[in-house]
Amino acid sequence: MSADYVLQTKNLIKEFKGFTAVDNVNLNIERGSIHALIGPNGAGKTTVFNLLTKFLIPTSGQILFNGNDITNMRSAEIARRGVIRSFQISAVFPHLTVLENVRIALQRKEGNSFHFWKSEKVLDRLNDRAIELSSY
Amino acid sequence: MADHANSLTVDQPYGRKRALEIATTLALDPELMLLDEPTQGMGHEDVETVAELIKKVSKDRTILMVEHNLHVVSKLADNISVLQRGAILTEGDYATVSADSRVREAYLGVSEEEAEA
């Protein structure tokens, strides 16, 4: 029985106009682990990251999530499957409170992002979790 | 509730904003969470706080992170892939990769022999 991998890449290659930024990378990310990608500047870490998060399309190779080929899926599709990249600071609303920002993210998960006309009571259902996350 | 929860995000210190970035990601309950240099540009204290947070939230999920700070990597990572010129140079736990002379060479840009010369 092989190890349990959440994410794998198979012979992943990314070329930019003849320059090979990612050269035949095979990654195996074990379920439940913290896996770090390191390397000196220009080693290709960010390119690999952008391939995994679908910000870039590989020249060749495969990306597997739970054994399923997600190479040609868009970032929104893989997000729905549970592969989520941390949002940049620019993606939070600076003039909302910390709690409000977390609550918006929770609403996104619940699929009612635009149900802002619903009663406060409905939205407050999310508050306990929002308060917990805001404590970070 | 934490004191800062009802404060405007814009008024939060940098480390707190980065922690909020992780919190809003967690709100989506990811099975696999991808973090791009989560401690970049932080002072020592914030680095420790965010490293603790990542450790805490890693329970029941998988985290893949690009990270420059080797102290954070040594503290958090179960597995490490070292990239050089687009290819994987070596992989393993911190003890394994940090003992690899090729890794030191890649980081320092000189071979051991040259460094000793």
CSV table of C-alpha atoms in Angstrom, one decimal:
chain,number,residue,atom,x,y,z
A,1,MET,CA,0.0,0.0,0.0
A,2,SER,CA,1.5,3.3,-1.0
A,3,ALA,CA,1.4,6.4,1.2
A,4,ASP,CA,-1.8,8.4,1.2
A,5,TYR,CA,-1.2,11.5,-0.9
A,6,VAL,CA,-3.6,14.4,-1.1
A,7,LEU,CA,-1.7,16.1,-3.9
A,8,GLN,CA,0.7,14.8,-6.5
A,9,THR,CA,2.4,16.2,-9.5
A,10,LYS,CA,3.6,14.0,-12.3
A,11,ASN,CA,6.4,15.3,-14.5
A,12,LEU,CA,5.2,18.8,-14.2
A,13,ILE,CA,6.9,21.2,-16.6
A,14,LYS,CA,6.4,24.9,-17.2
A,15,GLU,CA,8.3,26.7,-19.9
A,16,PHE,CA,8.2,30.4,-20.6
A,17,LYS,CA,9.4,31.2,-24.1
A,18,GLY,CA,12.1,28.5,-24.1
A,19,PHE,CA,13.1,29.0,-20.4
A,20,THR,CA,12.2,26.0,-18.3
A,21,ALA,CA,11.0,27.4,-14.9
A,22,VAL,CA,9.7,24.1,-13.6
A,23,ASP,CA,11.6,21.1,-14.8
A,24,ASN,CA,9.9,17.7,-14.4
A,25,VAL,CA,8.7,18.1,-10.9
A,26,ASN,CA,7.2,15.2,-9.1
A,27,LEU,CA,5.7,16.2,-5.7
A,28,ASN,CA,3.9,13.9,-3.3
A,29,ILE,CA,2.1,15.7,-0.5
A,30,GLU,CA,1.1,13.3,2.3
A,31,ARG,CA,-2.4,13.7,3.8
A,32,GLY,CA,-2.3,15.5,7.1
A,33,SER,CA,1.2,16.8,6.7
A,34,ILE,CA,2.8,20.3,6.6
A,35,HIS,CA,4.9,20.3,3.4
A,36,ALA,CA,7.3,23.1,2.7
A,37,LEU,CA,8.7,24.1,-0.7
A,38,ILE,CA,12.0,25.9,-0.3
A,39,GLY,CA,14.9,26.9,-2.4
A,40,PRO,CA,17.0,29.9,-3.3
A,41,ASN,CA,15.5,32.9,-5.2
A,42,GLY,CA,14.6,31.9,-8.7
A,43,ALA,CA,14.4,28.2,-7.9
A,44,GLY,CA,10.8,28.0,-9.2
A,45,LYS,CA,8.9,27.8,-5.9
A,46,THR,CA,6.4,30.5,-6.8
A,47,THR,CA,5.9,29.0,-10.3
A,48,VAL,CA,5.2,25.6,-8.8
A,49,PHE,CA,2.8,27.3,-6.4
A,50,ASN,CA,1.0,29.1,-9.2
A,51,LEU,CA,0.7,25.9,-11.2
A,52,LEU,CA,-0.8,24.1,-8.2
A,53,THR,CA,-3.3,27.0,-7.5
A,54,LYS,CA,-4.1,27.2,-11.2
A,55,PHE,CA,-2.8,30.7,-11.7
A,56,LEU,CA,-0.6,29.2,-14.4
A,57,ILE,CA,-1.2,26.4,-16.9
A,58,PRO,CA,1.6,23.8,-17.1
A,59,THR,CA,3.3,23.1,-20.4
A,60,SER,CA,3.0,19.4,-19.7
A,61,GLY,CA,2.5,17.0,-16.8
A,62,GLN,CA,-0.3,16.3,-14.4
A,63,ILE,CA,-1.6,17.5,-11.1
A,64,LEU,CA,-3.7,15.0,-9.0
A,65,PHE,CA,-5.8,15.9,-6.1
A,66,ASN,CA,-7.0,12.8,-4.1
A,67,GLY,CA,-6.0,10.8,-7.2
A,68,ASN,CA,-8.2,12.8,-9.6
A,69,ASP,CA,-6.6,14.8,-12.4
A,70,ILE,CA,-7.2,18.5,-11.8
A,71,THR,CA,-4.6,19.7,-14.3
A,72,ASN,CA,-7.2,21.3,-16.5
A,73,MET,CA,-9.5,22.6,-13.8
A,74,ARG,CA,-9.8,26.3,-13.0
A,75,SER,CA,-9.0,27.7,-9.6
A,76,ALA,CA,-12.7,28.1,-8.7
A,77,GLU,CA,-13.3,24.5,-9.5
A,78,ILE,CA,-10.4,23.2,-7.3
A,79,ALA,CA,-11.5,25.6,-4.5
A,80,ARG,CA,-14.9,23.9,-4.5
A,81,ARG,CA,-13.1,20.6,-4.1
A,82,GLY,CA,-11.2,21.9,-1.1
A,83,VAL,CA,-7.9,23.2,-2.5
A,84,ILE,CA,-7.7,26.8,-1.2
A,85,ARG,CA,-4.9,29.2,-1.5
A,86,SER,CA,-4.5,31.9,1.2
A,87,PHE,CA,-6.0,35.1,0.1
A,88,GLN,CA,-3.7,38.1,-0.1
A,89,ILE,CA,-4.2,41.0,2.2
A,90,SER,CA,-5.5,42.9,-0.7
A,91,ALA,CA,-8.4,40.5,-0.8
A,92,VAL,CA,-9.7,41.6,2.6
A,93,PHE,CA,-11.8,44.7,3.0
A,94,PRO,CA,-9.7,47.2,4.9
A,95,HIS,CA,-12.6,49.3,6.1
A,96,LEU,CA,-14.5,46.4,7.6
A,97,THR,CA,-13.7,45.0,10.9
A,98,VAL,CA,-11.7,41.8,11.4
A,99,LEU,CA,-14.9,40.0,12.4
A,100,GLU,CA,-16.8,41.3,9.4
A,101,ASN,CA,-14.1,40.1,7.0
A,102,VAL,CA,-14.1,36.6,8.6
A,103,ARG,CA,-17.9,36.5,8.4
A,104,ILE,CA,-17.9,37.3,4.7
A,105,ALA,CA,-15.5,34.5,4.1
A,106,LEU,CA,-17.8,32.1,6.1
A,107,GLN,CA,-20.7,33.3,4.0
A,108,ARG,CA,-18.8,32.5,0.9
A,109,LYS,CA,-18.4,28.9,2.2
A,110,GLU,CA,-22.1,28.8,3.0
A,111,GLY,CA,-22.9,30.0,-0.5
A,112,ASN,CA,-24.9,32.9,0.6
A,113,SER,CA,-22.5,35.7,-0.1
A,114,PHE,CA,-25.1,37.9,-1.6
A,115,HIS,CA,-27.9,37.2,0.9
A,116,PHE,CA,-27.2,40.4,2.7
A,117,TRP,CA,-30.8,41.2,2.8
A,118,LYS,CA,-31.5,38.2,5.1
A,119,SER,CA,-32.2,39.0,8.7
A,120,GLU,CA,-29.4,39.7,11.1
A,121,LYS,CA,-30.5,36.5,12.9
A,122,VAL,CA,-29.6,34.3,9.9
A,123,LEU,CA,-26.2,36.0,9.6
A,124,ASP,CA,-25.6,35.8,13.3
A,125,ARG,CA,-25.7,32.0,13.0
A,126,LEU,CA,-22.2,32.3,11.6
A,127,ASN,CA,-21.0,34.5,14.4
A,128,ASP,CA,-19.6,31.9,16.8
A,129,ARG,CA,-17.3,30.5,14.1
A,130,ALA,CA,-16.4,34.0,13.0
A,131,ILE,CA,-15.5,35.0,16.5
A,132,GLU,CA,-13.4,31.9,16.9
A,133,LEU,CA,-11.5,32.6,13.7
A,134,SER,CA,-11.2,36.3,14.4
A,135,SER,CA,-9.3,35.5,17.6
A,136,TYR,CA,-6.4,34.5,15.4
B,1,MET,CA,-14.1,38.0,21.8
B,2,ALA,CA,-10.6,39.1,21.0
B,3,ASP,CA,-10.1,42.8,21.4
B,4,HIS,CA,-9.2,43.3,17.8
B,5,ALA,CA,-12.2,41.5,16.3
B,6,ASN,CA,-14.3,44.7,16.2
B,7,SER,CA,-11.4,46.9,15.0
B,8,LEU,CA,-11.1,48.0,11.4
B,9,THR,CA,-8.8,45.8,9.4
B,10,VAL,CA,-6.9,48.7,8.0
B,11,ASP,CA,-5.8,49.7,11.5
B,12,GLN,CA,-4.4,46.2,12.3
B,13,PRO,CA,-0.6,45.6,12.4
B,14,TYR,CA,0.9,43.7,9.5
B,15,GLY,CA,1.2,40.4,11.4
B,16,ARG,CA,-2.5,40.6,12.3
B,17,LYS,CA,-3.5,41.2,8.7
B,18,ARG,CA,-1.6,38.1,7.6
B,19,ALA,CA,-3.3,36.1,10.4
B,20,LEU,CA,-6.6,37.4,9.1
B,21,GLU,CA,-5.6,36.1,5.7
B,22,ILE,CA,-5.2,32.7,7.2
B,23,ALA,CA,-8.5,33.0,9.1
B,24,THR,CA,-10.5,33.9,6.0
B,25,THR,CA,-8.9,30.9,4.2
B,26,LEU,CA,-9.8,28.6,7.1
B,27,ALA,CA,-13.4,29.9,6.9
B,28,LEU,CA,-13.7,27.9,3.7
B,29,ASP,CA,-12.6,24.8,5.6
B,30,PRO,CA,-10.0,23.7,3.0
B,31,GLU,CA,-8.8,20.1,2.9
B,32,LEU,CA,-5.6,21.3,1.4
B,33,MET,CA,-4.4,24.8,2.3
B,34,LEU,CA,-1.8,26.5,0.2
B,35,LEU,CA,0.2,29.3,1.8
B,36,ASP,CA,2.5,31.6,-0.1
B,37,GLU,CA,5.2,32.8,2.1
B,38,PRO,CA,3.0,33.3,5.2
B,39,THR,CA,5.7,35.0,7.3
B,40,GLN,CA,7.2,37.2,4.6
B,41,GLY,CA,8.1,40.7,5.7
B,42,MET,CA,7.3,40.0,9.3
B,43,GLY,CA,9.2,40.9,12.4
B,44,HIS,CA,10.4,38.2,14.8
B,45,GLU,CA,7.4,38.3,17.1
B,46,ASP,CA,4.8,38.1,14.3
B,47,VAL,CA,6.7,35.2,12.7
B,48,GLU,CA,6.4,33.2,15.9
B,49,THR,CA,2.7,34.1,16.2
B,50,VAL,CA,1.9,33.1,12.6
B,51,ALA,CA,4.0,29.9,12.9
B,52,GLU,CA,2.0,28.9,16.0
B,53,LEU,CA,-1.2,29.6,14.1
B,54,ILE,CA,-0.2,27.5,11.2
B,55,LYS,CA,0.7,24.6,13.5
B,56,LYS,CA,-2.7,25.0,15.3
B,57,VAL,CA,-4.7,25.0,12.1
B,58,SER,CA,-2.8,22.1,10.5
B,59,LYS,CA,-4.9,19.7,12.5
B,60,ASP,CA,-7.1,17.6,10.3
B,61,ARG,CA,-5.9,19.2,7.1
B,62,THR,CA,-2.9,19.3,4.8
B,63,ILE,CA,-0.8,22.4,4.3
B,64,LEU,CA,1.6,23.1,1.5
B,65,MET,CA,3.6,26.3,1.9
B,66,VAL,CA,6.3,28.2,0.1
B,67,GLU,CA,8.4,29.6,2.9
B,68,HIS,CA,11.7,31.5,2.9
B,69,ASN,CA,12.2,31.5,6.7
B,70,LEU,CA,14.1,28.3,7.4
B,71,HIS,CA,13.5,28.6,11.2
B,72,VAL,CA,9.7,28.4,10.4
B,73,VAL,CA,10.3,25.5,8.1
B,74,SER,CA,12.4,23.6,10.7
B,75,LYS,CA,9.7,24.2,13.3
B,76,LEU,CA,6.6,23.3,11.1
B,77,ALA,CA,7.4,21.2,8.1
B,78,ASP,CA,7.0,17.4,8.2
B,79,ASN,CA,8.4,17.2,4.7
B,80,ILE,CA,10.4,19.5,2.6
B,81,SER,CA,11.1,19.7,-1.1
B,82,VAL,CA,14.1,21.7,-2.0
B,83,LEU,CA,13.9,23.3,-5.5
B,84,GLN,CA,16.8,24.5,-7.5
B,85,ARG,CA,16.6,25.8,-11.1
B,86,GLY,CA,13.1,24.5,-11.4
B,87,ALA,CA,13.9,20.9,-10.4
B,88,ILE,CA,13.7,19.1,-7.1
B,89,LEU,CA,17.2,18.9,-5.6
B,90,THR,CA,16.3,16.8,-2.6
B,91,GLU,CA,13.4,16.0,-0.3
B,92,GLY,CA,12.9,14.8,3.3
B,93,ASP,CA,12.5,16.1,6.8
B,94,TYR,CA,14.4,19.1,8.0
B,95,ALA,CA,17.3,17.1,9.5
B,96,THR,CA,17.8,15.3,6.2
B,97,VAL,CA,17.7,18.2,3.8
B,98,SER,CA,19.7,20.6,6.1
B,99,ALA,CA,22.4,18.0,6.3
B,100,ASP,CA,22.6,17.7,2.5
B,101,SER,CA,25.7,19.6,1.2
B,102,ARG,CA,23.9,20.3,-2.1
B,103,VAL,CA,21.3,22.2,-0.3
B,104,ARG,CA,23.8,24.4,1.5
B,105,GLU,CA,25.6,24.9,-1.8
B,106,ALA,CA,22.3,25.9,-3.5
B,107,TYR,CA,21.6,28.5,-0.8
B,108,LEU,CA,25.1,29.8,-0.4
B,109,GLY,CA,26.0,29.6,-4.0
B,110,VAL,CA,29.3,28.1,-3.3
B,111,SER,CA,30.5,24.5,-2.8
B,112,GLU,CA,31.6,23.3,0.7
B,113,GLU,CA,35.2,23.2,-0.6
B,114,GLU,CA,35.1,26.7,-1.9
B,115,ALA,CA,33.5,27.9,1.4
B,116,GLU,CA,36.3,26.3,3.4
B,117,ALA,CA,39.0,27.6,1.1
